[in-house]
Structure formats: structure tokens, C-alpha cells
Amino acid sequence: MSARGLFVTGTDTDVGKTRVAVSLIHALRAQGLRVAAMKPVSAGSEPGELHEDVAALLQAANVAADLSDVNPYAFEPAIAPHIAAEQAGVRIDLQVIAAAYARLAAQADAVVVEGAGGWRVPLNEAEDMADLAQCLGLPVVLVVGLRLGCLNHALLTAESIASRQLPWAGWVGNRIDPAMAQQAANIAALRARLPGPCLGIQPFQQQSPAEAPQWLRLPKF
């Protein structure tokens, strides 16, 4: 596999991982690269429909790929993946995901992989999202949802990423709460304490971008 890759994780669920992943895809495409997208595990799709995160990633990518590789595990209930899998009588297998990633990487110059939920969300009886990131061995982009409590969540997540000895690609602050008190001071604290670099601060927005945003700085990977 010669493709480069990035693993996008977050401090929690609903912190804007998909919007950041889509932004990264557009930025890589702007450099003339063939970019594949992957959402290994999704939960919360309507019956017979693509999960909205998967749809956004597919729309942004410029590498045509089998849906079974882009999203190997898709569950309808919007609940923790390991619980959704148990209810469906399925076991999430990291080697299945790794094989799907290898097929995507064989077609692309870069693969942007978006995790589900936060960094330590369980995937089966023993493994979690951090184990998946370690299995793929990709540099990690941490999306920090800027709201009350984000400092603790971000620093604990960064500590866990470092304990896995995975490379840091950087972090993105996402303004998910426009009314957050002392937002600038919190961002300054994150800049001082996270291993960096800061790839940008995403403005508050409801939808994924349609092109490479001006606020994003591509990581070295």
C-alpha cells in the first residue's frame, strides 16, 4: 500500500468529525490527489439509506469504491457500535476493516478514515476505536468540539493517543457552541497543551463544506 492516510477522531460524538474529514478530503483533492474516504463503522442510518456521514464522505471523495469497503459495518440504531453489532448478531472485526482499507489504499493517493464517536468507543467485547487506529497505523487528527468541558476531554484523548505511540497529524477546534464562554481563552489553552499542530479552527456551520476551506492547514503525513 503506497497511499498516505489520516485517521480522524474526536473528543466525543457530534463534535464535527465528518465536516473536518470532508474538509481534509477537499484540501487533498485541491493538491491533485486521488482521495478515498472511509467510515469503518456507522450507526444511526435509516432503513435502506446511507448513513449521512458516509454519504457526505462519498460525495467529497474522488475515488470510486465499493460501499462495502467504504463502510464495512453499518447499523440502523444510533447507539454505541458494539451494542448495535450485538443486537444485529454481528461482531466487528478489525481485520475485516483493515482489509477494506487496503483495497481503498490500492486505488488512492490518500485515504481519509473517520472514526465513530470518540477515541475509546468500544467496537467488540475487547477492542475499541483506538485499537482500530493502531491497527491501521495512521496519523491521527483530533477534532475538539469547542464547548464547556472540551479541555479535559481533549487532553485525556491526546494522552491516550500518545500512549498508543501513534503519530500526531494535528488537531482541529470546531466551534460547535457559538455561545461558549471564553472561547478564545480555551483555544489558547488547547494550543499551549496539545501536542499540536493546530490545523485550524472551524467556524460554526451546519453542513459539510463543498470545497477546501480557507481555515484548514493540511497536516504533514
C-alpha atoms as an extended CHARMM CRD file, in Angstrom:
* protein
*
       221  EXT
         1         1  MET       CA              0.0000000000        0.0000000000        0.0000000000  PROA      1               0.0000000000
         2         2  SER       CA              1.5240000000        3.2850000000       -1.0940000000  PROA      2               0.0000000000
         3         3  ALA       CA             -1.3610000000        5.5710000000       -0.1540000000  PROA      3               0.0000000000
         4         4  ARG       CA             -0.9950000000        8.0540000000        2.6460000000  PROA      4               0.0000000000
         5         5  GLY       CA             -3.7810000000        8.2130000000        5.1960000000  PROA      5               0.0000000000
         6         6  LEU       CA             -5.3000000000       10.1200000000        8.0940000000  PROA      6               0.0000000000
         7         7  PHE       CA             -7.4670000000        8.8650000000       10.9410000000  PROA      7               0.0000000000
         8         8  VAL       CA             -9.9920000000       11.4650000000       12.1000000000  PROA      8               0.0000000000
         9         9  THR       CA            -11.1900000000       11.0370000000       15.6830000000  PROA      9               0.0000000000
        10        10  GLY       CA            -12.9850000000       13.2930000000       18.1390000000  PROA      10              0.0000000000
        11        11  THR       CA            -13.2480000000       14.2410000000       21.7670000000  PROA      11              0.0000000000
        12        12  ASP       CA            -16.8270000000       12.9440000000       21.7450000000  PROA      12              0.0000000000
        13        13  THR       CA            -19.6820000000       12.1440000000       19.4190000000  PROA      13              0.0000000000
        14        14  ASP       CA            -21.2350000000       15.0260000000       17.4320000000  PROA      14              0.0000000000
        15        15  VAL       CA            -18.1380000000       17.2330000000       17.5280000000  PROA      15              0.0000000000
        16        16  GLY       CA            -17.8380000000       17.6470000000       13.7450000000  PROA      16              0.0000000000
        17        17  LYS       CA            -15.5770000000       14.7820000000       12.6840000000  PROA      17              0.0000000000
        18        18  THR       CA            -17.3630000000       14.3760000000        9.3640000000  PROA      18              0.0000000000
        19        19  ARG       CA            -17.1370000000       18.0650000000        8.4680000000  PROA      19              0.0000000000
        20        20  VAL       CA            -13.4170000000       18.0370000000        9.2510000000  PROA      20              0.0000000000
        21        21  ALA       CA            -12.8970000000       14.7940000000        7.3030000000  PROA      21              0.0000000000
        22        22  VAL       CA            -14.7250000000       16.2700000000        4.3020000000  PROA      22              0.0000000000
        23        23  SER       CA            -12.5910000000       19.4190000000        4.5680000000  PROA      23              0.0000000000
        24        24  LEU       CA             -9.4280000000       17.3090000000        4.5780000000  PROA      24              0.0000000000
        25        25  ILE       CA            -10.6140000000       15.3840000000        1.5200000000  PROA      25              0.0000000000
        26        26  HSD       CA            -11.2770000000       18.6010000000       -0.4080000000  PROA      26              0.0000000000
        27        27  ALA       CA             -7.9090000000       20.0330000000        0.6130000000  PROA      27              0.0000000000
        28        28  LEU       CA             -6.1070000000       16.8930000000       -0.5550000000  PROA      28              0.0000000000
        29        29  ARG       CA             -8.0590000000       16.8810000000       -3.8050000000  PROA      29              0.0000000000
        30        30  ALA       CA             -7.0270000000       20.5010000000       -4.3620000000  PROA      30              0.0000000000
        31        31  GLN       CA             -3.4470000000       19.2180000000       -4.4790000000  PROA      31              0.0000000000
        32        32  GLY       CA             -4.3660000000       16.9450000000       -7.3710000000  PROA      32              0.0000000000
        33        33  LEU       CA             -4.5330000000       13.7540000000       -5.3210000000  PROA      33              0.0000000000
        34        34  ARG       CA             -6.8520000000       10.7780000000       -5.6950000000  PROA      34              0.0000000000
        35        35  VAL       CA             -8.5790000000       10.6630000000       -2.3150000000  PROA      35              0.0000000000
        36        36  ALA       CA            -10.6550000000        7.8090000000       -0.9240000000  PROA      36              0.0000000000
        37        37  ALA       CA            -12.8950000000        8.0860000000        2.1230000000  PROA      37              0.0000000000
        38        38  MET       CA            -13.7120000000        5.5090000000        4.7530000000  PROA      38              0.0000000000
        39        39  LYS       CA            -16.1580000000        5.2880000000        7.6490000000  PROA      39              0.0000000000
        40        40  PRO       CA            -15.3790000000        1.8090000000        9.0040000000  PROA      40              0.0000000000
        41        41  VAL       CA            -18.3390000000        1.7440000000       11.4000000000  PROA      41              0.0000000000
        42        42  SER       CA            -21.5550000000        3.7580000000       11.2870000000  PROA      42              0.0000000000
        43        43  ALA       CA            -24.6350000000        3.6670000000       13.4850000000  PROA      43              0.0000000000
        44        44  GLY       CA            -27.8460000000        5.5830000000       13.0070000000  PROA      44              0.0000000000
        45        45  SER       CA            -28.7610000000        5.0750000000        9.3470000000  PROA      45              0.0000000000
        46        46  GLU       CA            -32.3440000000        4.9820000000        8.1500000000  PROA      46              0.0000000000
        47        47  PRO       CA            -33.5150000000        1.6170000000        6.7890000000  PROA      47              0.0000000000
        48        48  GLY       CA            -32.3670000000        1.2390000000        3.1900000000  PROA      48              0.0000000000
        49        49  GLU       CA            -30.4430000000        4.5440000000        3.2240000000  PROA      49              0.0000000000
        50        50  LEU       CA            -26.8180000000        5.5540000000        3.5420000000  PROA      50              0.0000000000
        51        51  HSD       CA            -25.6870000000        6.9550000000        6.8600000000  PROA      51              0.0000000000
        52        52  GLU       CA            -25.4600000000       10.7520000000        6.4360000000  PROA      52              0.0000000000
        53        53  ASP       CA            -21.7560000000       10.7610000000        7.3610000000  PROA      53              0.0000000000
        54        54  VAL       CA            -20.9920000000        8.0990000000        4.7800000000  PROA      54              0.0000000000
        55        55  ALA       CA            -22.9520000000        9.9990000000        2.1330000000  PROA      55              0.0000000000
        56        56  ALA       CA            -21.0090000000       13.2040000000        2.8570000000  PROA      56              0.0000000000
        57        57  LEU       CA            -17.6730000000       11.4000000000        2.6660000000  PROA      57              0.0000000000
        58        58  LEU       CA            -18.5850000000        9.6770000000       -0.5990000000  PROA      58              0.0000000000
        59        59  GLN       CA            -19.6940000000       12.9610000000       -2.1270000000  PROA      59              0.0000000000
        60        60  ALA       CA            -16.3660000000       14.5860000000       -1.2130000000  PROA      60              0.0000000000
        61        61  ALA       CA            -14.0600000000       11.7570000000       -2.3560000000  PROA      61              0.0000000000
        62        62  ASN       CA            -12.9120000000       11.3740000000       -5.9550000000  PROA      62              0.0000000000
        63        63  VAL       CA            -12.0750000000        7.6650000000       -5.8540000000  PROA      63              0.0000000000
        64        64  ALA       CA            -14.9490000000        5.3490000000       -6.7570000000  PROA      64              0.0000000000
        65        65  ALA       CA            -15.0410000000        2.4740000000       -4.3100000000  PROA      65              0.0000000000
        66        66  ASP       CA            -17.3220000000       -0.3000000000       -3.1620000000  PROA      66              0.0000000000
        67        67  LEU       CA            -19.6190000000        0.7820000000       -0.3600000000  PROA      67              0.0000000000
        68        68  SER       CA            -18.6920000000       -2.3960000000        1.4990000000  PROA      68              0.0000000000
        69        69  ASP       CA            -15.1120000000       -1.0890000000        1.6730000000  PROA      69              0.0000000000
        70        70  VAL       CA            -16.0360000000        2.5000000000        2.4920000000  PROA      70              0.0000000000
        71        71  ASN       CA            -18.4340000000        1.4510000000        5.2610000000  PROA      71              0.0000000000
        72        72  PRO       CA            -17.9020000000       -2.2240000000        6.1750000000  PROA      72              0.0000000000
        73        73  TYR       CA            -20.1740000000       -2.0990000000        9.2200000000  PROA      73              0.0000000000
        74        74  ALA       CA            -23.4370000000       -0.1080000000        9.1100000000  PROA      74              0.0000000000
        75        75  PHE       CA            -26.1230000000       -0.3340000000       11.7880000000  PROA      75              0.0000000000
        76        76  GLU       CA            -29.5320000000        1.3010000000       11.9890000000  PROA      76              0.0000000000
        77        77  PRO       CA            -29.8180000000        2.1820000000       15.6990000000  PROA      77              0.0000000000
        78        78  ALA       CA            -27.9950000000        5.3630000000       16.7350000000  PROA      78              0.0000000000
        79        79  ILE       CA            -26.3030000000        3.6570000000       19.6770000000  PROA      79              0.0000000000
        80        80  ALA       CA            -22.8110000000        2.5310000000       20.6450000000  PROA      80              0.0000000000
        81        81  PRO       CA            -21.3810000000        0.4000000000       17.7980000000  PROA      81              0.0000000000
        82        82  HSD       CA            -20.6570000000       -2.6960000000       19.8760000000  PROA      82              0.0000000000
        83        83  ILE       CA            -24.2200000000       -2.7190000000       21.2310000000  PROA      83              0.0000000000
        84        84  ALA       CA            -25.6870000000       -2.2050000000       17.7410000000  PROA      84              0.0000000000
        85        85  ALA       CA            -23.4940000000       -5.0450000000       16.4790000000  PROA      85              0.0000000000
        86        86  GLU       CA            -24.5870000000       -7.3650000000       19.2850000000  PROA      86              0.0000000000
        87        87  GLN       CA            -28.2380000000       -6.6280000000       18.5380000000  PROA      87              0.0000000000
        88        88  ALA       CA            -27.6360000000       -7.4210000000       14.8590000000  PROA      88              0.0000000000
        89        89  GLY       CA            -25.7930000000      -10.6410000000       15.6670000000  PROA      89              0.0000000000
        90        90  VAL       CA            -22.5640000000       -9.2760000000       14.2090000000  PROA      90              0.0000000000
        91        91  ARG       CA            -19.0500000000       -8.9930000000       15.6020000000  PROA      91              0.0000000000
        92        92  ILE       CA            -16.9930000000       -6.0310000000       14.3910000000  PROA      92              0.0000000000
        93        93  ASP       CA            -13.6910000000       -7.4900000000       13.1860000000  PROA      93              0.0000000000
        94        94  LEU       CA            -10.6870000000       -5.1640000000       12.8830000000  PROA      94              0.0000000000
        95        95  GLN       CA             -9.0730000000       -7.4050000000       10.2760000000  PROA      95              0.0000000000
        96        96  VAL       CA            -12.1270000000       -7.0510000000        8.0330000000  PROA      96              0.0000000000
        97        97  ILE       CA            -11.7560000000       -3.2710000000        8.3000000000  PROA      97              0.0000000000
        98        98  ALA       CA             -8.0040000000       -3.4370000000        7.6690000000  PROA      98              0.0000000000
        99        99  ALA       CA             -8.5700000000       -5.4800000000        4.5200000000  PROA      99              0.0000000000
       100       100  ALA       CA            -11.1360000000       -2.9640000000        3.2830000000  PROA      100             0.0000000000
       101       101  TYR       CA             -8.7030000000       -0.1280000000        3.9870000000  PROA      101             0.0000000000
       102       102  ALA       CA             -6.0010000000       -1.9390000000        1.9880000000  PROA      102             0.0000000000
       103       103  ARG       CA             -8.3110000000       -2.1700000000       -1.0240000000  PROA      103             0.0000000000
       104       104  LEU       CA             -9.0870000000        1.5540000000       -0.8020000000  PROA      104             0.0000000000
       105       105  ALA       CA             -5.4110000000        2.4240000000       -0.3950000000  PROA      105             0.0000000000
       106       106  ALA       CA             -4.5600000000        0.4360000000       -3.5280000000  PROA      106             0.0000000000
       107       107  GLN       CA             -6.7580000000        2.8070000000       -5.5630000000  PROA      107             0.0000000000
       108       108  ALA       CA             -5.8230000000        6.1260000000       -3.9760000000  PROA      108             0.0000000000
       109       109  ASP       CA             -3.0290000000        8.5480000000       -3.1790000000  PROA      109             0.0000000000
       110       110  ALA       CA             -4.5770000000        9.2530000000        0.2140000000  PROA      110             0.0000000000
       111       111  VAL       CA             -7.3120000000        7.7460000000        2.3740000000  PROA      111             0.0000000000
       112       112  VAL       CA             -9.2040000000        9.7620000000        4.9990000000  PROA      112             0.0000000000
       113       113  VAL       CA            -10.6860000000        7.4560000000        7.6400000000  PROA      113             0.0000000000
       114       114  GLU       CA            -13.3250000000        8.7940000000       10.0220000000  PROA      114             0.0000000000
       115       115  GLY       CA            -13.8960000000        7.0310000000       13.3170000000  PROA      115             0.0000000000
       116       116  ALA       CA            -17.2350000000        6.7360000000       15.1010000000  PROA      116             0.0000000000
       117       117  GLY       CA            -17.9870000000        8.5320000000       18.3440000000  PROA      117             0.0000000000
       118       118  GLY       CA            -14.9230000000        9.2730000000       20.4490000000  PROA      118             0.0000000000
       119       119  TRP       CA            -11.4490000000        7.7470000000       20.6800000000  PROA      119             0.0000000000
       120       120  ARG       CA            -12.2770000000        4.8940000000       23.0660000000  PROA      120             0.0000000000
       121       121  VAL       CA            -15.7220000000        3.8550000000       21.8110000000  PROA      121             0.0000000000
       122       122  PRO       CA            -15.9780000000        0.0390000000       22.1280000000  PROA      122             0.0000000000
       123       123  LEU       CA            -16.2270000000       -1.9830000000       18.9240000000  PROA      123             0.0000000000
       124       124  ASN       CA            -16.4700000000       -5.5140000000       20.2900000000  PROA      124             0.0000000000
       125       125  GLU       CA            -16.0070000000       -7.3740000000       23.5600000000  PROA      125             0.0000000000
       126       126  ALA       CA            -12.3260000000       -6.4230000000       23.8290000000  PROA      126             0.0000000000
       127       127  GLU       CA            -11.3760000000       -3.7940000000       21.2270000000  PROA      127             0.0000000000
       128       128  ASP       CA            -12.2500000000       -0.1620000000       20.6880000000  PROA      128             0.0000000000
       129       129  MET       CA            -11.7400000000        2.6840000000       18.1970000000  PROA      129             0.0000000000
       130       130  ALA       CA             -8.2060000000        3.2870000000       19.4830000000  PROA      130             0.0000000000
       131       131  ASP       CA             -7.3400000000       -0.3240000000       18.6740000000  PROA      131             0.0000000000
       132       132  LEU       CA             -8.6410000000        0.2220000000       15.1390000000  PROA      132             0.0000000000
       133       133  ALA       CA             -6.4940000000        3.3360000000       14.7100000000  PROA      133             0.0000000000
       134       134  GLN       CA             -3.4920000000        1.3850000000       15.9430000000  PROA      134             0.0000000000
       135       135  CYS       CA             -4.3080000000       -1.4870000000       13.5900000000  PROA      135             0.0000000000
       136       136  LEU       CA             -4.3190000000        0.8970000000       10.6170000000  PROA      136             0.0000000000
       137       137  GLY       CA             -1.2730000000        2.7970000000       11.9140000000  PROA      137             0.0000000000
       138       138  LEU       CA             -2.3890000000        6.1490000000       10.5370000000  PROA      138             0.0000000000
       139       139  PRO       CA             -1.5170000000        9.6480000000       11.7660000000  PROA      139             0.0000000000
       140       140  VAL       CA             -4.3540000000       10.9640000000       13.9260000000  PROA      140             0.0000000000
       141       141  VAL       CA             -6.3080000000       14.1790000000       13.5030000000  PROA      141             0.0000000000
       142       142  LEU       CA             -8.1780000000       15.0580000000       16.7030000000  PROA      142             0.0000000000
       143       143  VAL       CA            -11.3660000000       17.0980000000       16.3670000000  PROA      143             0.0000000000
       144       144  VAL       CA            -12.0520000000       19.0830000000       19.5350000000  PROA      144             0.0000000000
       145       145  GLY       CA            -15.6600000000       20.1750000000       19.9690000000  PROA      145             0.0000000000
       146       146  LEU       CA            -15.3420000000       23.6610000000       21.4590000000  PROA      146             0.0000000000
       147       147  ARG       CA            -17.7650000000       23.6710000000       24.3570000000  PROA      147             0.0000000000
       148       148  LEU       CA            -17.6280000000       23.5970000000       28.1390000000  PROA      148             0.0000000000
       149       149  GLY       CA            -15.5320000000       20.5920000000       29.1930000000  PROA      149             0.0000000000
       150       150  CYS       CA            -13.5020000000       20.4050000000       25.9950000000  PROA      150             0.0000000000
       151       151  LEU       CA            -10.1550000000       20.9990000000       27.7180000000  PROA      151             0.0000000000
       152       152  ASN       CA            -10.4370000000       17.9030000000       29.8700000000  PROA      152             0.0000000000
       153       153  HSD       CA            -11.7800000000       15.7810000000       27.0200000000  PROA      153             0.0000000000
       154       154  ALA       CA             -9.0930000000       16.9470000000       24.6000000000  PROA      154             0.0000000000
       155       155  LEU       CA             -6.1760000000       16.4620000000       26.9840000000  PROA      155             0.0000000000
       156       156  LEU       CA             -7.3040000000       12.9960000000       28.0790000000  PROA      156             0.0000000000
       157       157  THR       CA             -7.7980000000       11.9510000000       24.4580000000  PROA      157             0.0000000000
       158       158  ALA       CA             -4.3850000000       13.3110000000       23.4690000000  PROA      158             0.0000000000
       159       159  GLU       CA             -2.7980000000       11.4180000000       26.3490000000  PROA      159             0.0000000000
       160       160  SER       CA             -4.4420000000        8.1980000000       25.1900000000  PROA      160             0.0000000000
       161       161  ILE       CA             -3.3450000000        8.7340000000       21.5790000000  PROA      161             0.0000000000
       162       162  ALA       CA              0.2290000000        9.3010000000       22.7410000000  PROA      162             0.0000000000
       163       163  SER       CA              0.1350000000        6.1140000000       24.8350000000  PROA      163             0.0000000000
       164       164  ARG       CA             -0.5480000000        4.1700000000       21.6150000000  PROA      164             0.0000000000
       165       165  GLN       CA              2.5890000000        5.6990000000       20.0870000000  PROA      165             0.0000000000
       166       166  LEU       CA              0.6130000000        6.7700000000       17.0380000000  PROA      166             0.0000000000
       167       167  PRO       CA              1.8130000000        9.7660000000       15.0270000000  PROA      167             0.0000000000
       168       168  TRP       CA              0.0170000000       13.0430000000       15.5860000000  PROA      168             0.0000000000
       169       169  ALA       CA             -1.1380000000       14.8040000000       12.4180000000  PROA      169             0.0000000000
       170       170  GLY       CA             -2.6470000000       17.6620000000       14.4360000000  PROA      170             0.0000000000
       171       171  TRP       CA             -5.9030000000       18.8910000000       15.9140000000  PROA      171             0.0000000000
       172       172  VAL       CA             -8.8420000000       20.9940000000       14.7880000000  PROA      172             0.0000000000
       173       173  GLY       CA            -11.0320000000       23.1180000000       17.0180000000  PROA      173             0.0000000000
       174       174  ASN       CA            -14.6630000000       23.0780000000       15.9400000000  PROA      174             0.0000000000
       175       175  ARG       CA            -16.9640000000       25.8660000000       17.1350000000  PROA      175             0.0000000000
       176       176  ILE       CA            -19.9880000000       23.6810000000       17.8830000000  PROA      176             0.0000000000
       177       177  ASP       CA            -21.2720000000       26.0840000000       20.5600000000  PROA      177             0.0000000000
       178       178  PRO       CA            -21.2510000000       29.6660000000       19.2620000000  PROA      178             0.0000000000
       179       179  ALA       CA            -22.2430000000       30.9170000000       22.7260000000  PROA      179             0.0000000000
       180       180  MET       CA            -19.3330000000       29.2200000000       24.5310000000  PROA      180             0.0000000000
       181       181  ALA       CA            -17.9450000000       31.4950000000       27.2400000000  PROA      181             0.0000000000
       182       182  GLN       CA            -14.2380000000       32.4010000000       26.9810000000  PROA      182             0.0000000000
       183       183  GLN       CA            -13.8440000000       30.5460000000       23.7190000000  PROA      183             0.0000000000
       184       184  ALA       CA            -10.6190000000       32.3310000000       22.7660000000  PROA      184             0.0000000000
       185       185  ALA       CA             -9.0730000000       31.5410000000       26.1610000000  PROA      185             0.0000000000
       186       186  ASN       CA             -9.9990000000       27.8800000000       25.8010000000  PROA      186             0.0000000000
       187       187  ILE       CA             -8.4580000000       27.7420000000       22.3220000000  PROA      187             0.0000000000
       188       188  ALA       CA             -5.2910000000       29.3410000000       23.7160000000  PROA      188             0.0000000000
       189       189  ALA       CA             -5.1780000000       26.6570000000       26.4230000000  PROA      189             0.0000000000
       190       190  LEU       CA             -5.5410000000       23.9230000000       23.8110000000  PROA      190             0.0000000000
       191       191  ARG       CA             -2.7670000000       25.4310000000       21.7000000000  PROA      191             0.0000000000
       192       192  ALA       CA             -0.4810000000       25.5020000000       24.7490000000  PROA      192             0.0000000000
       193       193  ARG       CA             -1.2450000000       21.9790000000       25.9650000000  PROA      193             0.0000000000
       194       194  LEU       CA             -1.9970000000       19.7520000000       22.9850000000  PROA      194             0.0000000000
       195       195  PRO       CA              0.9670000000       18.2440000000       21.1450000000  PROA      195             0.0000000000
       196       196  GLY       CA             -0.1090000000       20.1500000000       18.0330000000  PROA      196             0.0000000000
       197       197  PRO       CA             -0.0010000000       21.4290000000       15.4780000000  PROA      197             0.0000000000
       198       198  CYS       CA             -3.3430000000       23.1880000000       15.2940000000  PROA      198             0.0000000000
       199       199  LEU       CA             -4.6310000000       22.6410000000       11.7620000000  PROA      199             0.0000000000
       200       200  GLY       CA             -7.2730000000       25.3270000000       12.1370000000  PROA      200             0.0000000000
       201       201  ILE       CA            -10.3820000000       26.4720000000       13.9450000000  PROA      201             0.0000000000
       202       202  GLN       CA            -13.5350000000       25.5610000000       12.0740000000  PROA      202             0.0000000000
       203       203  PRO       CA            -16.2960000000       28.1710000000       12.2040000000  PROA      203             0.0000000000
       204       204  PHE       CA            -19.7770000000       27.1820000000       13.3310000000  PROA      204             0.0000000000
       205       205  GLN       CA            -21.6270000000       25.5620000000       10.4290000000  PROA      205             0.0000000000
       206       206  GLN       CA            -24.4270000000       23.1080000000        9.9270000000  PROA      206             0.0000000000
       207       207  GLN       CA            -23.3100000000       21.3820000000        6.7150000000  PROA      207             0.0000000000
       208       208  SER       CA            -20.1370000000       19.8670000000        5.3310000000  PROA      208             0.0000000000
       209       209  PRO       CA            -18.1140000000       22.1520000000        3.0350000000  PROA      209             0.0000000000
       210       210  ALA       CA            -18.2220000000       21.7600000000       -0.7440000000  PROA      210             0.0000000000
       211       211  GLU       CA            -14.5960000000       22.7820000000       -1.2840000000  PROA      211             0.0000000000
       212       212  ALA       CA            -11.3060000000       23.1670000000        0.5740000000  PROA      212             0.0000000000
       213       213  PRO       CA            -11.9110000000       25.7070000000        3.3670000000  PROA      213             0.0000000000
       214       214  GLN       CA             -9.6070000000       28.6550000000        3.9730000000  PROA      214             0.0000000000
       215       215  TRP       CA             -9.2430000000       27.9430000000        7.6880000000  PROA      215             0.0000000000
       216       216  LEU       CA             -7.6820000000       24.4750000000        7.2370000000  PROA      216             0.0000000000
       217       217  ARG       CA             -3.9500000000       23.8200000000        7.0980000000  PROA      217             0.0000000000
       218       218  LEU       CA             -3.1230000000       20.3740000000        5.7280000000  PROA      218             0.0000000000
       219       219  PRO       CA             -1.0280000000       18.2200000000        8.0500000000  PROA      219             0.0000000000
       220       220  LYS       CA              2.2670000000       16.6620000000        7.0720000000  PROA      220             0.0000000000
       221       221  PHE       CA              1.8730000000       12.8990000000        6.8900000000  PROA      221             0.0000000000
